[in-house]
Amino acid sequence: QVQLVESGGGLVQSGGSLRLACAASGFTFRYYLTRWYRQAPGKERELVAAITSGGDTTNYADSVKGRFTISRDNAKNTVYLQMNSLKPSDTALYYCNAFRTTTGVDSWGQGTQVTVSS
């Protein structure tokens, strides 16, 4: 059974840091592109960061460049999102996504809430 479970969300003051983790199971994680998305109330889901299956290439939304870092540990089937210098505008439900480009298989976690107070 394919499963992605996010953790690490919470309430933090502006300027603080959080580290999100997404643990994968039920599929060959190292073959999958993985991404973090977020969705704030009343807004569309947006792509925050992405990392290729081997971890050699990363991409970020302009709004988080220089503050967020995506990484992965294929031995642990886990992808991370280190978030520094958090702003109230980063408040959202953060989702983990795994996508296999060769098959189109696309899996999502349930999300973890990040709330940044001013």
mmCIF file with all atom_site columns, C-alpha atoms in Angstrom:
data_model
loop_
_atom_site.group_PDB
_atom_site.id
_atom_site.type_symbol
_atom_site.label_atom_id
_atom_site.label_alt_id
_atom_site.label_comp_id
_atom_site.label_asym_id
_atom_site.label_entity_id
_atom_site.label_seq_id
_atom_site.pdbx_PDB_ins_code
_atom_site.Cartn_x
_atom_site.Cartn_y
_atom_site.Cartn_z
_atom_site.occupancy
_atom_site.B_iso_or_equiv
_atom_site.pdbx_formal_charge
_atom_site.auth_seq_id
_atom_site.auth_comp_id
_atom_site.auth_asym_id
_atom_site.auth_atom_id
_atom_site.pdbx_PDB_model_num
ATOM 1   C CA . GLN A 1 1   ? 0.000  0.000  0.000   1.00 0.00 ? 1   GLN A CA 1
ATOM 2   C CA . VAL A 1 2   ? 1.451  3.323  -1.102  1.00 0.00 ? 2   VAL A CA 1
ATOM 3   C CA . GLN A 1 3   ? 1.711  5.720  1.790   1.00 0.00 ? 3   GLN A CA 1
ATOM 4   C CA . LEU A 1 4   ? 3.249  9.140  2.447   1.00 0.00 ? 4   LEU A CA 1
ATOM 5   C CA . VAL A 1 5   ? 3.160  10.448 5.998   1.00 0.00 ? 5   VAL A CA 1
ATOM 6   C CA . GLU A 1 6   ? 4.185  14.002 6.778   1.00 0.00 ? 6   GLU A CA 1
ATOM 7   C CA . SER A 1 7   ? 5.382  15.206 10.162  1.00 0.00 ? 7   SER A CA 1
ATOM 8   C CA . GLY A 1 8   ? 7.111  18.176 11.749  1.00 0.00 ? 8   GLY A CA 1
ATOM 9   C CA . GLY A 1 9   ? 4.496  20.861 11.332  1.00 0.00 ? 9   GLY A CA 1
ATOM 10  C CA . GLY A 1 10  ? 3.448  23.151 14.150  1.00 0.00 ? 10  GLY A CA 1
ATOM 11  C CA . LEU A 1 11  ? 3.179  26.689 15.429  1.00 0.00 ? 11  LEU A CA 1
ATOM 12  C CA . VAL A 1 12  ? 6.263  28.891 15.234  1.00 0.00 ? 12  VAL A CA 1
ATOM 13  C CA . GLN A 1 13  ? 6.959  32.594 15.564  1.00 0.00 ? 13  GLN A CA 1
ATOM 14  C CA . SER A 1 14  ? 7.974  34.699 12.599  1.00 0.00 ? 14  SER A CA 1
ATOM 15  C CA . GLY A 1 15  ? 11.672 34.224 11.909  1.00 0.00 ? 15  GLY A CA 1
ATOM 16  C CA . GLY A 1 16  ? 11.692 30.735 13.341  1.00 0.00 ? 16  GLY A CA 1
ATOM 17  C CA . SER A 1 17  ? 12.440 27.379 11.743  1.00 0.00 ? 17  SER A CA 1
ATOM 18  C CA . LEU A 1 18  ? 10.746 24.048 11.216  1.00 0.00 ? 18  LEU A CA 1
ATOM 19  C CA . ARG A 1 19  ? 11.817 20.832 9.563   1.00 0.00 ? 19  ARG A CA 1
ATOM 20  C CA . LEU A 1 20  ? 9.169  18.794 7.816   1.00 0.00 ? 20  LEU A CA 1
ATOM 21  C CA . ALA A 1 21  ? 9.640  15.128 7.036   1.00 0.00 ? 21  ALA A CA 1
ATOM 22  C CA . CYS A 1 22  ? 7.725  12.820 4.727   1.00 0.00 ? 22  CYS A CA 1
ATOM 23  C CA . ALA A 1 23  ? 8.128  9.090  5.211   1.00 0.00 ? 23  ALA A CA 1
ATOM 24  C CA . ALA A 1 24  ? 7.293  6.884  2.240   1.00 0.00 ? 24  ALA A CA 1
ATOM 25  C CA . SER A 1 25  ? 6.298  3.241  2.215   1.00 0.00 ? 25  SER A CA 1
ATOM 26  C CA . GLY A 1 26  ? 4.756  0.718  -0.134  1.00 0.00 ? 26  GLY A CA 1
ATOM 27  C CA . PHE A 1 27  ? 6.700  1.723  -3.238  1.00 0.00 ? 27  PHE A CA 1
ATOM 28  C CA . THR A 1 28  ? 10.260 2.135  -4.507  1.00 0.00 ? 28  THR A CA 1
ATOM 29  C CA . PHE A 1 29  ? 10.859 5.632  -3.235  1.00 0.00 ? 29  PHE A CA 1
ATOM 30  C CA . ARG A 1 30  ? 14.218 6.138  -4.914  1.00 0.00 ? 30  ARG A CA 1
ATOM 31  C CA . TYR A 1 31  ? 12.562 6.063  -8.356  1.00 0.00 ? 31  TYR A CA 1
ATOM 32  C CA . TYR A 1 32  ? 10.261 8.972  -7.595  1.00 0.00 ? 32  TYR A CA 1
ATOM 33  C CA . LEU A 1 33  ? 10.543 12.691 -8.024  1.00 0.00 ? 33  LEU A CA 1
ATOM 34  C CA . THR A 1 34  ? 9.327  14.182 -4.746  1.00 0.00 ? 34  THR A CA 1
ATOM 35  C CA . ARG A 1 35  ? 7.793  17.576 -4.098  1.00 0.00 ? 35  ARG A CA 1
ATOM 36  C CA . TRP A 1 36  ? 6.407  19.680 -1.303  1.00 0.00 ? 36  TRP A CA 1
ATOM 37  C CA . TYR A 1 37  ? 3.261  21.669 -1.944  1.00 0.00 ? 37  TYR A CA 1
ATOM 38  C CA . ARG A 1 38  ? 1.297  23.962 0.315   1.00 0.00 ? 38  ARG A CA 1
ATOM 39  C CA . GLN A 1 39  ? -2.211 25.308 0.431   1.00 0.00 ? 39  GLN A CA 1
ATOM 40  C CA . ALA A 1 40  ? -3.341 28.245 2.487   1.00 0.00 ? 40  ALA A CA 1
ATOM 41  C CA . PRO A 1 41  ? -7.027 28.846 3.286   1.00 0.00 ? 41  PRO A CA 1
ATOM 42  C CA . GLY A 1 42  ? -8.812 30.291 0.284   1.00 0.00 ? 42  GLY A CA 1
ATOM 43  C CA . LYS A 1 43  ? -5.831 29.839 -2.000  1.00 0.00 ? 43  LYS A CA 1
ATOM 44  C CA . GLU A 1 44  ? -4.799 27.322 -4.602  1.00 0.00 ? 44  GLU A CA 1
ATOM 45  C CA . ARG A 1 45  ? -2.271 24.628 -3.869  1.00 0.00 ? 45  ARG A CA 1
ATOM 46  C CA . GLU A 1 46  ? 1.194  25.789 -4.873  1.00 0.00 ? 46  GLU A CA 1
ATOM 47  C CA . LEU A 1 47  ? 4.459  23.989 -5.497  1.00 0.00 ? 47  LEU A CA 1
ATOM 48  C CA . VAL A 1 48  ? 7.056  24.888 -2.882  1.00 0.00 ? 48  VAL A CA 1
ATOM 49  C CA . ALA A 1 49  ? 10.053 22.685 -3.704  1.00 0.00 ? 49  ALA A CA 1
ATOM 50  C CA . ALA A 1 50  ? 11.010 19.644 -5.743  1.00 0.00 ? 50  ALA A CA 1
ATOM 51  C CA . ILE A 1 51  ? 13.887 17.186 -5.774  1.00 0.00 ? 51  ILE A CA 1
ATOM 52  C CA . THR A 1 52  ? 14.769 14.581 -8.362  1.00 0.00 ? 52  THR A CA 1
ATOM 53  C CA . SER A 1 53  ? 14.855 10.885 -7.569  1.00 0.00 ? 53  SER A CA 1
ATOM 54  C CA . GLY A 1 54  ? 18.611 10.855 -7.020  1.00 0.00 ? 54  GLY A CA 1
ATOM 55  C CA . GLY A 1 55  ? 18.627 14.124 -5.128  1.00 0.00 ? 55  GLY A CA 1
ATOM 56  C CA . ASP A 1 56  ? 20.944 15.841 -7.590  1.00 0.00 ? 56  ASP A CA 1
ATOM 57  C CA . THR A 1 57  ? 18.595 18.606 -8.699  1.00 0.00 ? 57  THR A CA 1
ATOM 58  C CA . THR A 1 58  ? 16.287 20.823 -6.682  1.00 0.00 ? 58  THR A CA 1
ATOM 59  C CA . ASN A 1 59  ? 13.853 23.593 -7.541  1.00 0.00 ? 59  ASN A CA 1
ATOM 60  C CA . TYR A 1 60  ? 12.081 26.150 -5.408  1.00 0.00 ? 60  TYR A CA 1
ATOM 61  C CA . ALA A 1 61  ? 9.261  28.615 -5.635  1.00 0.00 ? 61  ALA A CA 1
ATOM 62  C CA . ASP A 1 62  ? 10.553 32.174 -5.754  1.00 0.00 ? 62  ASP A CA 1
ATOM 63  C CA . SER A 1 63  ? 8.783  32.926 -2.492  1.00 0.00 ? 63  SER A CA 1
ATOM 64  C CA . VAL A 1 64  ? 10.912 30.413 -0.558  1.00 0.00 ? 64  VAL A CA 1
ATOM 65  C CA . LYS A 1 65  ? 14.279 30.577 -2.319  1.00 0.00 ? 65  LYS A CA 1
ATOM 66  C CA . GLY A 1 66  ? 17.104 31.130 0.110   1.00 0.00 ? 66  GLY A CA 1
ATOM 67  C CA . ARG A 1 67  ? 14.921 30.172 3.080   1.00 0.00 ? 67  ARG A CA 1
ATOM 68  C CA . PHE A 1 68  ? 13.777 26.594 2.410   1.00 0.00 ? 68  PHE A CA 1
ATOM 69  C CA . THR A 1 69  ? 15.873 23.540 1.564   1.00 0.00 ? 69  THR A CA 1
ATOM 70  C CA . ILE A 1 70  ? 14.546 20.258 0.238   1.00 0.00 ? 70  ILE A CA 1
ATOM 71  C CA . SER A 1 71  ? 16.562 17.080 0.689   1.00 0.00 ? 71  SER A CA 1
ATOM 72  C CA . ARG A 1 72  ? 16.035 13.343 0.679   1.00 0.00 ? 72  ARG A CA 1
ATOM 73  C CA . ASP A 1 73  ? 17.481 10.200 2.166   1.00 0.00 ? 73  ASP A CA 1
ATOM 74  C CA . ASN A 1 74  ? 16.652 7.290  -0.118  1.00 0.00 ? 74  ASN A CA 1
ATOM 75  C CA . ALA A 1 75  ? 18.039 4.813  2.384   1.00 0.00 ? 75  ALA A CA 1
ATOM 76  C CA . LYS A 1 76  ? 15.383 5.994  4.835   1.00 0.00 ? 76  LYS A CA 1
ATOM 77  C CA . ASN A 1 77  ? 12.653 6.564  2.219   1.00 0.00 ? 77  ASN A CA 1
ATOM 78  C CA . THR A 1 78  ? 12.233 10.079 3.515   1.00 0.00 ? 78  THR A CA 1
ATOM 79  C CA . VAL A 1 79  ? 12.152 13.566 2.043   1.00 0.00 ? 79  VAL A CA 1
ATOM 80  C CA . TYR A 1 80  ? 12.689 16.673 4.155   1.00 0.00 ? 80  TYR A CA 1
ATOM 81  C CA . LEU A 1 81  ? 11.884 20.349 3.962   1.00 0.00 ? 81  LEU A CA 1
ATOM 82  C CA . GLN A 1 82  ? 14.002 22.601 6.145   1.00 0.00 ? 82  GLN A CA 1
ATOM 83  C CA . MET A 1 83  ? 12.222 25.928 6.557   1.00 0.00 ? 83  MET A CA 1
ATOM 84  C CA . ASN A 1 84  ? 14.109 28.897 7.971   1.00 0.00 ? 84  ASN A CA 1
ATOM 85  C CA . SER A 1 85  ? 13.221 32.557 8.420   1.00 0.00 ? 85  SER A CA 1
ATOM 86  C CA . LEU A 1 86  ? 9.559  31.668 8.407   1.00 0.00 ? 86  LEU A CA 1
ATOM 87  C CA . LYS A 1 87  ? 6.979  34.343 7.672   1.00 0.00 ? 87  LYS A CA 1
ATOM 88  C CA . PRO A 1 88  ? 3.261  34.527 8.419   1.00 0.00 ? 88  PRO A CA 1
ATOM 89  C CA . SER A 1 89  ? 2.713  34.138 4.663   1.00 0.00 ? 89  SER A CA 1
ATOM 90  C CA . ASP A 1 90  ? 4.210  30.632 4.922   1.00 0.00 ? 90  ASP A CA 1
ATOM 91  C CA . THR A 1 91  ? 1.220  29.526 6.984   1.00 0.00 ? 91  THR A CA 1
ATOM 92  C CA . ALA A 1 92  ? -0.434 26.651 5.137   1.00 0.00 ? 92  ALA A CA 1
ATOM 93  C CA . LEU A 1 93  ? -1.101 22.953 5.034   1.00 0.00 ? 93  LEU A CA 1
ATOM 94  C CA . TYR A 1 94  ? 2.035  21.354 3.594   1.00 0.00 ? 94  TYR A CA 1
ATOM 95  C CA . TYR A 1 95  ? 1.727  18.242 1.451   1.00 0.00 ? 95  TYR A CA 1
ATOM 96  C CA . CYS A 1 96  ? 4.279  15.711 0.289   1.00 0.00 ? 96  CYS A CA 1
ATOM 97  C CA . ASN A 1 97  ? 3.994  14.337 -3.248  1.00 0.00 ? 97  ASN A CA 1
ATOM 98  C CA . ALA A 1 98  ? 5.825  11.516 -5.003  1.00 0.00 ? 98  ALA A CA 1
ATOM 99  C CA . PHE A 1 99  ? 5.657  11.208 -8.772  1.00 0.00 ? 99  PHE A CA 1
ATOM 100 C CA . ARG A 1 100 ? 7.190  8.638  -11.069 1.00 0.00 ? 100 ARG A CA 1
ATOM 101 C CA . THR A 1 101 ? 7.804  10.226 -14.438 1.00 0.00 ? 101 THR A CA 1
ATOM 102 C CA . THR A 1 102 ? 8.003  6.929  -16.344 1.00 0.00 ? 102 THR A CA 1
ATOM 103 C CA . THR A 1 103 ? 4.598  5.633  -15.227 1.00 0.00 ? 103 THR A CA 1
ATOM 104 C CA . GLY A 1 104 ? 2.670  8.715  -14.179 1.00 0.00 ? 104 GLY A CA 1
ATOM 105 C CA . VAL A 1 105 ? 2.003  7.269  -10.725 1.00 0.00 ? 105 VAL A CA 1
ATOM 106 C CA . ASP A 1 106 ? 1.278  10.177 -8.411  1.00 0.00 ? 106 ASP A CA 1
ATOM 107 C CA . SER A 1 107 ? 0.887  9.847  -4.631  1.00 0.00 ? 107 SER A CA 1
ATOM 108 C CA . TRP A 1 108 ? 0.013  12.354 -1.921  1.00 0.00 ? 108 TRP A CA 1
ATOM 109 C CA . GLY A 1 109 ? 0.264  12.554 1.830   1.00 0.00 ? 109 GLY A CA 1
ATOM 110 C CA . GLN A 1 110 ? -2.432 13.916 4.114   1.00 0.00 ? 110 GLN A CA 1
ATOM 111 C CA . GLY A 1 111 ? -0.570 17.099 4.958   1.00 0.00 ? 111 GLY A CA 1
ATOM 112 C CA . THR A 1 112 ? 0.941  18.747 8.007   1.00 0.00 ? 112 THR A CA 1
ATOM 113 C CA . GLN A 1 113 ? -0.106 22.174 9.242   1.00 0.00 ? 113 GLN A CA 1
ATOM 114 C CA . VAL A 1 114 ? 2.430  24.966 9.535   1.00 0.00 ? 114 VAL A CA 1
ATOM 115 C CA . THR A 1 115 ? 1.337  28.137 11.300  1.00 0.00 ? 115 THR A CA 1
ATOM 116 C CA . VAL A 1 116 ? 3.631  31.144 11.615  1.00 0.00 ? 116 VAL A CA 1
ATOM 117 C CA . SER A 1 117 ? 2.615  33.843 14.049  1.00 0.00 ? 117 SER A CA 1
ATOM 118 C CA . SER A 1 118 ? 3.668  37.464 13.679  1.00 0.00 ? 118 SER A CA 1
#
